[in-house]
Amino acid sequence: MKAQKRNGTQNAYQETTSTLKSWKESKNKSQKFTKAIELSPSIVLITNRQGLIEYANPTFVDTSGYEPEEITGKGLWFLTCDITSKDEYQELMQAIAEGRGWKGELMNRSRQGDPYALSIEVAPYQDEYGDVTNFLITGQDVTPFRQTENKLNEAMKEQTVLLSELHHRVKNNLAVISGLMELQAFNEEEKVLKDKLFTGVGRIQTMASMHELLYESESLSEINFKPYIEKIIDCVAGKYPRAKSKIDVKLDVEPIVLSVKQGHPCSLILNEVITNVYKHAYTEQEAGGVLAVQFYQKNGAVYMFISDNGKGLTNEQVASNHNKLGMKLLKTLVRQLGGEFRYEGNSSGTTFYMKFDMIEVDVNKAGY
């Protein structure tokens, strides 16, 4: 009997010791968790099932400026203020009512009245029966990020307005210059000089069209060149109505986006070549003309082919054109692109070939 009693006492002692040890371990873990929450740089709030605040860690106290006793028992409306979206607050309260999580950003005011932004996440806590008893709210004060973001947005808006105004003024000034040259051309009796003036007008209008498309586009550093090709052809064709009625335009053009730095010389090249086609490739008596334009990208390079079935150019004519202004202009523009070009002509027509490597648009360095 004594041995059984002694064994029972030992078992009871061991069970008590084990329970006490588990309790101490649990208490130590709880103290560690509590300490971690108190030292956390993140905001931590704990609410009851109804969303009333039961605990706020020191980070939230420092951020809000309110003492713990002023926060305890307050509803989650305490996280909002007059500049908080009502829809966001209703979404938060709906999540609490349904016992589910929520994530979003709320605006608040500190005790001193200063606005600040909180990015928070709400997580429901369930007991052993699966019932929601509390909500754990963690978050960050993202006010510095929002302030920086707002400054950057304002700076970008100002830059966009300034660049748009710059392009708009340049376009208007080019229109004035073009108008004056056109007026001079209409009053000029000498045919050679008249043609030169009208050619100059076409070049200026091409530059103006570039600024117009940039002004209308979402980006001031790059341009989709496909609609620009169509616009240049229409513009040039409009100056030669007799030739326009006899030329069928066939386009095989990819929607390639070029930087302004490459788009500007490329547009002038296109204008120069297309003008030559309408001006020289066909006589007034000819019909059934075909102007074919290919513009595509392959392996990082851009290719442009412009061909016609007009009267063509002999090799001697191509060679003799090298010292003319138009050819000198083409050479200069293609050199700006870092590309290469050539003319090929025969009795069946003329083809212009050009190739250049496309550069990536750097919005920080975009421009001319």
Short mmCIF file of C-alpha atoms in Angstrom, two decimals:
data_model
loop_
_atom_site.label_atom_id
_atom_site.label_comp_id
_atom_site.label_asym_id
_atom_site.label_seq_id
_atom_site.Cartn_x
_atom_site.Cartn_y
_atom_site.Cartn_z
CA MET A 1 0.00 0.00 0.00
CA LYS A 2 2.79 2.36 0.92
CA ALA A 3 4.53 1.69 -2.41
CA GLN A 4 1.34 2.39 -4.39
CA LYS A 5 0.77 5.61 -2.42
CA ARG A 6 4.36 6.65 -3.01
CA ASN A 7 4.01 5.97 -6.78
CA GLY A 8 0.77 7.95 -6.96
CA THR A 9 2.38 10.89 -5.21
CA GLN A 10 5.30 10.78 -7.61
CA ASN A 11 2.97 10.68 -10.65
CA ALA A 12 0.97 13.61 -9.32
CA TYR A 13 4.17 15.52 -8.68
CA GLN A 14 5.41 14.81 -12.21
CA GLU A 15 2.10 15.88 -13.75
CA THR A 16 2.11 19.09 -11.72
CA THR A 17 5.70 19.79 -12.65
CA SER A 18 4.94 19.17 -16.35
CA THR A 19 1.88 21.43 -16.22
CA LEU A 20 3.83 24.15 -14.46
CA LYS A 21 6.63 23.87 -17.02
CA SER A 22 4.16 24.10 -19.92
CA TRP A 23 2.51 27.10 -18.28
CA LYS A 24 5.87 28.83 -17.89
CA GLU A 25 6.80 28.08 -21.50
CA SER A 26 3.44 29.38 -22.69
CA LYS A 27 3.84 32.48 -20.54
CA ASN A 28 7.34 33.07 -21.91
CA LYS A 29 6.07 32.74 -25.48
CA SER A 30 3.20 35.11 -24.71
CA GLN A 31 5.61 37.63 -23.22
CA LYS A 32 7.86 37.35 -26.28
CA PHE A 33 4.93 37.86 -28.64
CA THR A 34 3.74 40.84 -26.61
CA LYS A 35 7.24 42.33 -26.59
CA ALA A 36 7.57 41.79 -30.35
CA ILE A 37 4.27 43.59 -31.00
CA GLU A 38 5.28 46.47 -28.72
CA LEU A 39 8.66 46.84 -30.45
CA SER A 40 7.28 46.37 -33.96
CA PRO A 41 7.80 49.33 -36.33
CA SER A 42 4.42 48.43 -37.84
CA ILE A 43 1.09 49.57 -36.46
CA VAL A 44 -0.75 46.81 -34.59
CA LEU A 45 -4.34 47.02 -33.34
CA ILE A 46 -6.55 44.33 -31.82
CA THR A 47 -10.33 44.72 -31.76
CA ASN A 48 -13.21 42.68 -30.45
CA ARG A 49 -15.79 41.02 -32.71
CA GLN A 50 -17.69 44.29 -33.13
CA GLY A 51 -14.58 46.17 -34.23
CA LEU A 52 -14.00 48.10 -30.98
CA ILE A 53 -10.31 48.65 -30.25
CA GLU A 54 -8.94 46.61 -27.33
CA TYR A 55 -5.23 47.15 -27.87
CA ALA A 56 -2.97 49.57 -29.74
CA ASN A 57 0.81 49.18 -29.84
CA PRO A 58 3.20 52.09 -29.21
CA THR A 59 3.80 52.64 -32.94
CA PHE A 60 0.14 53.51 -33.47
CA VAL A 61 0.20 55.69 -30.36
CA ASP A 62 3.20 57.59 -31.73
CA THR A 63 1.65 57.90 -35.20
CA SER A 64 -1.80 59.04 -34.06
CA GLY A 65 -0.71 61.14 -31.08
CA TYR A 66 -3.43 59.61 -28.90
CA GLU A 67 -2.80 57.86 -25.59
CA PRO A 68 -3.84 54.18 -25.22
CA GLU A 69 -6.72 55.02 -22.87
CA GLU A 70 -8.10 57.44 -25.48
CA ILE A 71 -8.07 54.74 -28.14
CA THR A 72 -9.37 51.74 -26.18
CA GLY A 73 -13.06 51.12 -26.77
CA LYS A 74 -13.23 53.28 -29.90
CA GLY A 75 -14.63 51.90 -33.14
CA LEU A 76 -12.67 51.58 -36.36
CA TRP A 77 -14.10 54.90 -37.48
CA PHE A 78 -11.19 56.13 -35.37
CA LEU A 79 -8.94 55.16 -38.31
CA THR A 80 -10.74 57.54 -40.64
CA CYS A 81 -11.43 61.25 -40.97
CA ASP A 82 -13.17 63.78 -43.20
CA ILE A 83 -10.78 63.07 -46.09
CA THR A 84 -11.38 59.31 -46.04
CA SER A 85 -13.46 57.91 -48.88
CA LYS A 86 -16.86 56.87 -47.52
CA ASP A 87 -16.86 53.88 -49.85
CA GLU A 88 -13.58 52.60 -48.41
CA TYR A 89 -14.84 52.97 -44.83
CA GLN A 90 -18.08 51.16 -45.70
CA GLU A 91 -16.10 48.34 -47.30
CA LEU A 92 -14.02 48.02 -44.10
CA MET A 93 -17.08 47.92 -41.83
CA GLN A 94 -18.82 45.45 -44.14
CA ALA A 95 -15.80 43.13 -43.87
CA ILE A 96 -15.89 43.40 -40.06
CA ALA A 97 -19.62 42.65 -40.00
CA GLU A 98 -19.10 39.57 -42.17
CA GLY A 99 -16.07 38.42 -40.17
CA ARG A 100 -13.66 38.48 -43.09
CA GLY A 101 -10.35 40.16 -43.86
CA TRP A 102 -9.81 43.51 -45.58
CA LYS A 103 -6.89 45.35 -47.11
CA GLY A 104 -6.68 48.98 -48.14
CA GLU A 105 -5.47 52.47 -47.46
CA LEU A 106 -7.17 55.00 -45.19
CA MET A 107 -6.57 58.66 -44.53
CA ASN A 108 -6.60 59.83 -40.91
CA ARG A 109 -5.78 62.87 -38.80
CA SER A 110 -3.51 62.87 -35.79
CA ARG A 111 -4.52 64.43 -32.51
CA GLN A 112 -2.76 67.58 -33.72
CA GLY A 113 -4.92 67.62 -36.86
CA ASP A 114 -2.21 66.57 -39.31
CA PRO A 115 -3.36 64.17 -42.03
CA TYR A 116 -1.55 60.87 -42.50
CA ALA A 117 -2.07 57.80 -44.67
CA LEU A 118 -2.33 54.26 -43.31
CA SER A 119 -1.95 51.12 -45.37
CA ILE A 120 -3.65 48.44 -43.27
CA GLU A 121 -4.62 44.79 -43.40
CA VAL A 122 -7.40 43.33 -41.27
CA ALA A 123 -7.28 39.62 -40.37
CA PRO A 124 -10.02 37.81 -38.36
CA TYR A 125 -8.97 35.68 -35.37
CA GLN A 126 -10.98 32.51 -34.76
CA ASP A 127 -11.34 30.46 -31.58
CA GLU A 128 -11.18 26.68 -31.38
CA TYR A 129 -14.80 26.48 -32.57
CA GLY A 130 -14.11 28.51 -35.71
CA ASP A 131 -15.96 31.58 -34.45
CA VAL A 132 -14.44 35.01 -35.04
CA THR A 133 -13.68 36.62 -31.69
CA ASN A 134 -11.21 39.36 -32.60
CA PHE A 135 -9.58 41.19 -35.47
CA LEU A 136 -5.85 41.79 -35.86
CA ILE A 137 -5.05 44.99 -37.75
CA THR A 138 -1.52 45.63 -38.97
CA GLY A 139 -0.35 48.53 -41.07
CA GLN A 140 2.23 51.09 -42.07
CA ASP A 141 2.29 54.86 -42.07
CA VAL A 142 2.76 55.53 -45.81
CA THR A 143 2.46 59.31 -45.57
CA PRO A 144 6.06 60.00 -46.73
CA PHE A 145 5.53 57.79 -49.78
CA ARG A 146 2.25 59.50 -50.68
CA GLN A 147 3.80 62.94 -50.23
CA THR A 148 6.68 62.01 -52.54
CA GLU A 149 4.25 60.47 -55.01
CA ASN A 150 2.13 63.64 -55.04
CA LYS A 151 5.20 65.81 -55.63
CA LEU A 152 6.32 63.59 -58.50
CA ASN A 153 2.83 63.65 -60.03
CA GLU A 154 2.71 67.44 -59.81
CA ALA A 155 6.17 67.71 -61.34
CA MET A 156 5.15 65.38 -64.17
CA LYS A 157 1.99 67.40 -64.81
CA GLU A 158 4.01 70.62 -64.97
CA GLN A 159 6.55 69.03 -67.31
CA THR A 160 3.79 67.68 -69.55
CA VAL A 161 2.12 71.09 -69.73
CA LEU A 162 5.42 72.82 -70.51
CA LEU A 163 6.39 70.29 -73.19
CA SER A 164 2.91 70.42 -74.73
CA GLU A 165 3.07 74.20 -74.81
CA LEU A 166 6.54 74.05 -76.36
CA HIS A 167 5.44 71.67 -79.10
CA HIS A 168 2.28 73.71 -79.67
CA ARG A 169 4.24 76.93 -80.09
CA VAL A 170 6.80 75.32 -82.36
CA LYS A 171 4.00 73.95 -84.52
CA ASN A 172 2.34 77.36 -84.71
CA ASN A 173 5.60 79.09 -85.59
CA LEU A 174 6.28 76.54 -88.30
CA ALA A 175 2.78 77.14 -89.65
CA VAL A 176 3.48 80.88 -89.84
CA ILE A 177 6.79 80.30 -91.65
CA SER A 178 5.14 77.81 -94.00
CA GLY A 179 2.32 80.25 -94.72
CA LEU A 180 4.71 83.07 -95.54
CA MET A 181 6.77 80.87 -97.87
CA GLU A 182 3.63 79.58 -99.54
CA LEU A 183 2.40 83.14 -100.07
CA GLN A 184 5.77 84.03 -101.59
CA ALA A 185 5.57 80.99 -103.87
CA PHE A 186 2.10 81.94 -105.12
CA ASN A 187 3.38 85.42 -106.01
CA GLU A 188 6.56 84.14 -107.67
CA GLU A 189 6.55 84.04 -111.47
CA GLU A 190 9.75 82.08 -112.04
CA LYS A 191 8.83 78.38 -112.11
CA VAL A 192 12.13 77.04 -110.74
CA LEU A 193 12.03 79.32 -107.72
CA LYS A 194 8.32 78.63 -107.21
CA ASP A 195 8.99 74.87 -107.13
CA LYS A 196 11.83 75.32 -104.64
CA LEU A 197 9.63 77.40 -102.36
CA PHE A 198 6.83 74.84 -102.46
CA THR A 199 9.34 72.06 -101.75
CA GLY A 200 10.54 74.01 -98.71
CA VAL A 201 6.92 74.47 -97.61
CA GLY A 202 6.41 70.71 -97.77
CA ARG A 203 9.44 70.08 -95.57
CA ILE A 204 8.28 72.60 -92.99
CA GLN A 205 4.76 71.17 -92.96
CA THR A 206 6.21 67.71 -92.36
CA MET A 207 7.98 68.99 -89.24
CA ALA A 208 4.79 70.74 -88.15
CA SER A 209 2.83 67.50 -88.57
CA MET A 210 5.29 65.73 -86.28
CA HIS A 211 4.71 68.32 -83.56
CA GLU A 212 0.97 68.10 -84.07
CA LEU A 213 0.93 64.33 -83.62
CA LEU A 214 3.15 64.62 -80.56
CA TYR A 215 0.85 67.25 -79.11
CA GLU A 216 -2.13 64.94 -79.60
CA SER A 217 -0.42 61.76 -78.35
CA GLU A 218 -0.10 60.49 -74.79
CA SER A 219 3.70 60.58 -74.96
CA LEU A 220 5.96 63.47 -75.89
CA SER A 221 9.02 61.27 -76.24
CA GLU A 222 7.86 58.67 -78.76
CA ILE A 223 5.46 58.31 -81.66
CA ASN A 224 3.64 55.52 -83.46
CA PHE A 225 4.96 56.00 -86.98
CA LYS A 226 2.23 54.11 -88.87
CA PRO A 227 -0.45 56.87 -88.84
CA TYR A 228 2.29 59.39 -89.48
CA ILE A 229 3.27 57.63 -92.74
CA GLU A 230 -0.36 57.74 -93.86
CA LYS A 231 -0.63 61.41 -92.96
CA ILE A 232 2.53 62.41 -94.85
CA ILE A 233 1.40 60.56 -97.98
CA ASP A 234 -2.02 62.24 -97.84
CA CYS A 235 -0.40 65.63 -97.28
CA VAL A 236 2.04 65.28 -100.19
CA ALA A 237 -0.59 63.80 -102.50
CA GLY A 238 -2.87 66.75 -101.79
CA LYS A 239 -0.31 69.09 -103.35
CA TYR A 240 -0.29 67.10 -106.58
CA PRO A 241 -3.98 66.43 -107.31
CA ARG A 242 -3.41 65.32 -110.91
CA ALA A 243 -0.84 62.74 -109.91
CA LYS A 244 -2.92 61.69 -106.89
CA SER A 245 -5.83 60.63 -109.10
CA LYS A 246 -3.54 58.31 -111.09
CA ILE A 247 -1.56 56.72 -108.24
CA ASP A 248 -2.77 53.75 -106.19
CA VAL A 249 -1.07 53.73 -102.78
CA LYS A 250 -0.32 50.34 -101.22
CA LEU A 251 0.87 50.27 -97.62
CA ASP A 252 2.49 47.40 -95.75
CA VAL A 253 3.32 49.22 -92.55
CA GLU A 254 3.86 47.91 -89.01
CA PRO A 255 2.85 50.07 -86.02
CA ILE A 256 6.43 50.78 -84.99
CA VAL A 257 6.99 53.21 -82.12
CA LEU A 258 10.00 55.45 -82.68
CA SER A 259 11.64 57.93 -80.37
CA VAL A 260 11.26 61.57 -81.37
CA LYS A 261 15.00 61.64 -81.99
CA GLN A 262 14.58 59.06 -84.76
CA GLY A 263 11.04 59.90 -85.78
CA HIS A 264 11.89 63.46 -86.79
CA PRO A 265 14.59 62.68 -89.41
CA CYS A 266 12.65 59.61 -90.55
CA SER A 267 9.61 61.78 -91.29
CA LEU A 268 11.67 64.22 -93.34
CA ILE A 269 13.19 61.34 -95.31
CA LEU A 270 9.73 59.94 -96.00
CA ASN A 271 8.48 63.35 -97.11
CA GLU A 272 11.47 63.85 -99.42
CA VAL A 273 11.09 60.48 -101.15
CA ILE A 274 7.28 60.61 -101.45
CA THR A 275 7.45 64.16 -102.84
CA ASN A 276 9.91 63.00 -105.51
CA VAL A 277 7.50 60.23 -106.53
CA TYR A 278 4.50 62.53 -106.95
CA LYS A 279 6.58 65.25 -108.52
CA HIS A 280 8.81 63.35 -110.94
CA ALA A 281 7.83 59.67 -111.33
CA TYR A 282 4.68 60.20 -113.40
CA THR A 283 3.76 62.45 -116.31
CA GLU A 284 0.35 64.01 -116.56
CA GLN A 285 -0.62 61.60 -119.35
CA GLU A 286 0.15 58.42 -117.42
CA ALA A 287 -2.36 56.40 -115.42
CA GLY A 288 -2.22 53.20 -113.36
CA GLY A 289 0.58 54.39 -111.12
CA VAL A 290 1.43 52.35 -108.02
CA LEU A 291 3.23 53.66 -104.94
CA ALA A 292 4.20 50.89 -102.51
CA VAL A 293 5.51 51.62 -99.02
CA GLN A 294 6.89 48.99 -96.66
CA PHE A 295 7.90 49.83 -93.11
CA TYR A 296 8.78 47.05 -90.70
CA GLN A 297 11.09 45.98 -87.90
CA LYS A 298 13.34 42.91 -87.83
CA ASN A 299 16.05 41.94 -85.34
CA GLY A 300 16.17 45.42 -83.82
CA ALA A 301 16.48 47.20 -87.18
CA VAL A 302 13.88 49.26 -89.04
CA TYR A 303 13.47 48.87 -92.79
CA MET A 304 11.77 51.27 -95.19
CA PHE A 305 11.13 50.43 -98.85
CA ILE A 306 9.39 52.96 -101.13
CA SER A 307 8.87 51.93 -104.73
CA ASP A 308 6.95 53.21 -107.73
CA ASN A 309 6.29 52.01 -111.26
CA GLY A 310 6.95 55.41 -112.78
CA LYS A 311 9.41 56.37 -115.48
CA GLY A 312 12.35 55.30 -113.28
CA LEU A 313 15.88 56.53 -112.89
CA THR A 314 18.96 55.43 -114.75
CA ASN A 315 22.21 54.83 -112.89
CA GLU A 316 23.55 58.01 -114.49
CA GLN A 317 20.61 60.02 -113.16
CA VAL A 318 21.06 58.57 -109.69
CA ALA A 319 24.75 59.52 -109.78
CA SER A 320 24.02 63.04 -111.06
CA ASN A 321 21.55 63.66 -108.22
CA HIS A 322 24.21 63.18 -105.53
CA ASN A 323 25.12 66.87 -105.47
CA LYS A 324 21.55 68.15 -105.42
CA LEU A 325 19.98 69.59 -102.27
CA GLY A 326 17.43 66.79 -101.89
CA MET A 327 20.08 64.08 -102.01
CA LYS A 328 22.35 66.00 -99.63
CA LEU A 329 19.41 66.32 -97.24
CA LEU A 330 18.74 62.57 -97.43
CA LYS A 331 22.38 61.77 -96.69
CA THR A 332 22.39 64.09 -93.67
CA LEU A 333 19.14 62.70 -92.27
CA VAL A 334 20.11 59.06 -92.76
CA ARG A 335 23.46 59.80 -91.08
CA GLN A 336 21.53 61.17 -88.09
CA LEU A 337 19.73 57.84 -87.87
CA GLY A 338 23.02 55.97 -88.10
CA GLY A 339 21.57 54.09 -91.04
CA GLU A 340 22.17 53.42 -94.70
CA PHE A 341 20.16 53.97 -97.88
CA ARG A 342 20.27 53.60 -101.65
CA TYR A 343 18.22 54.28 -104.76
CA GLU A 344 17.72 51.67 -107.44
CA GLY A 345 16.08 52.58 -110.73
CA ASN A 346 15.27 51.12 -114.12
CA SER A 347 12.64 51.48 -116.82
CA SER A 348 10.08 49.77 -114.57
CA GLY A 349 10.35 52.33 -111.77
CA THR A 350 12.43 53.37 -108.80
CA THR A 351 12.93 51.89 -105.32
CA PHE A 352 14.28 53.62 -102.25
CA TYR A 353 15.83 51.38 -99.57
CA MET A 354 16.69 52.48 -96.01
CA LYS A 355 17.74 50.61 -92.88
CA PHE A 356 18.62 51.85 -89.39
CA ASP A 357 18.90 50.40 -85.90
CA MET A 358 16.04 51.36 -83.61
CA ILE A 359 17.01 52.87 -80.27
CA GLU A 360 15.06 52.39 -77.08
CA VAL A 361 13.23 55.43 -75.78
CA ASP A 362 14.76 56.89 -72.61
CA VAL A 363 12.09 59.16 -71.15
CA ASN A 364 14.73 60.97 -69.09
CA LYS A 365 16.77 61.89 -72.15
CA ALA A 366 14.12 61.95 -74.86
CA GLY A 367 14.18 64.87 -77.24
CA TYR A 368 15.91 66.17 -80.30
#
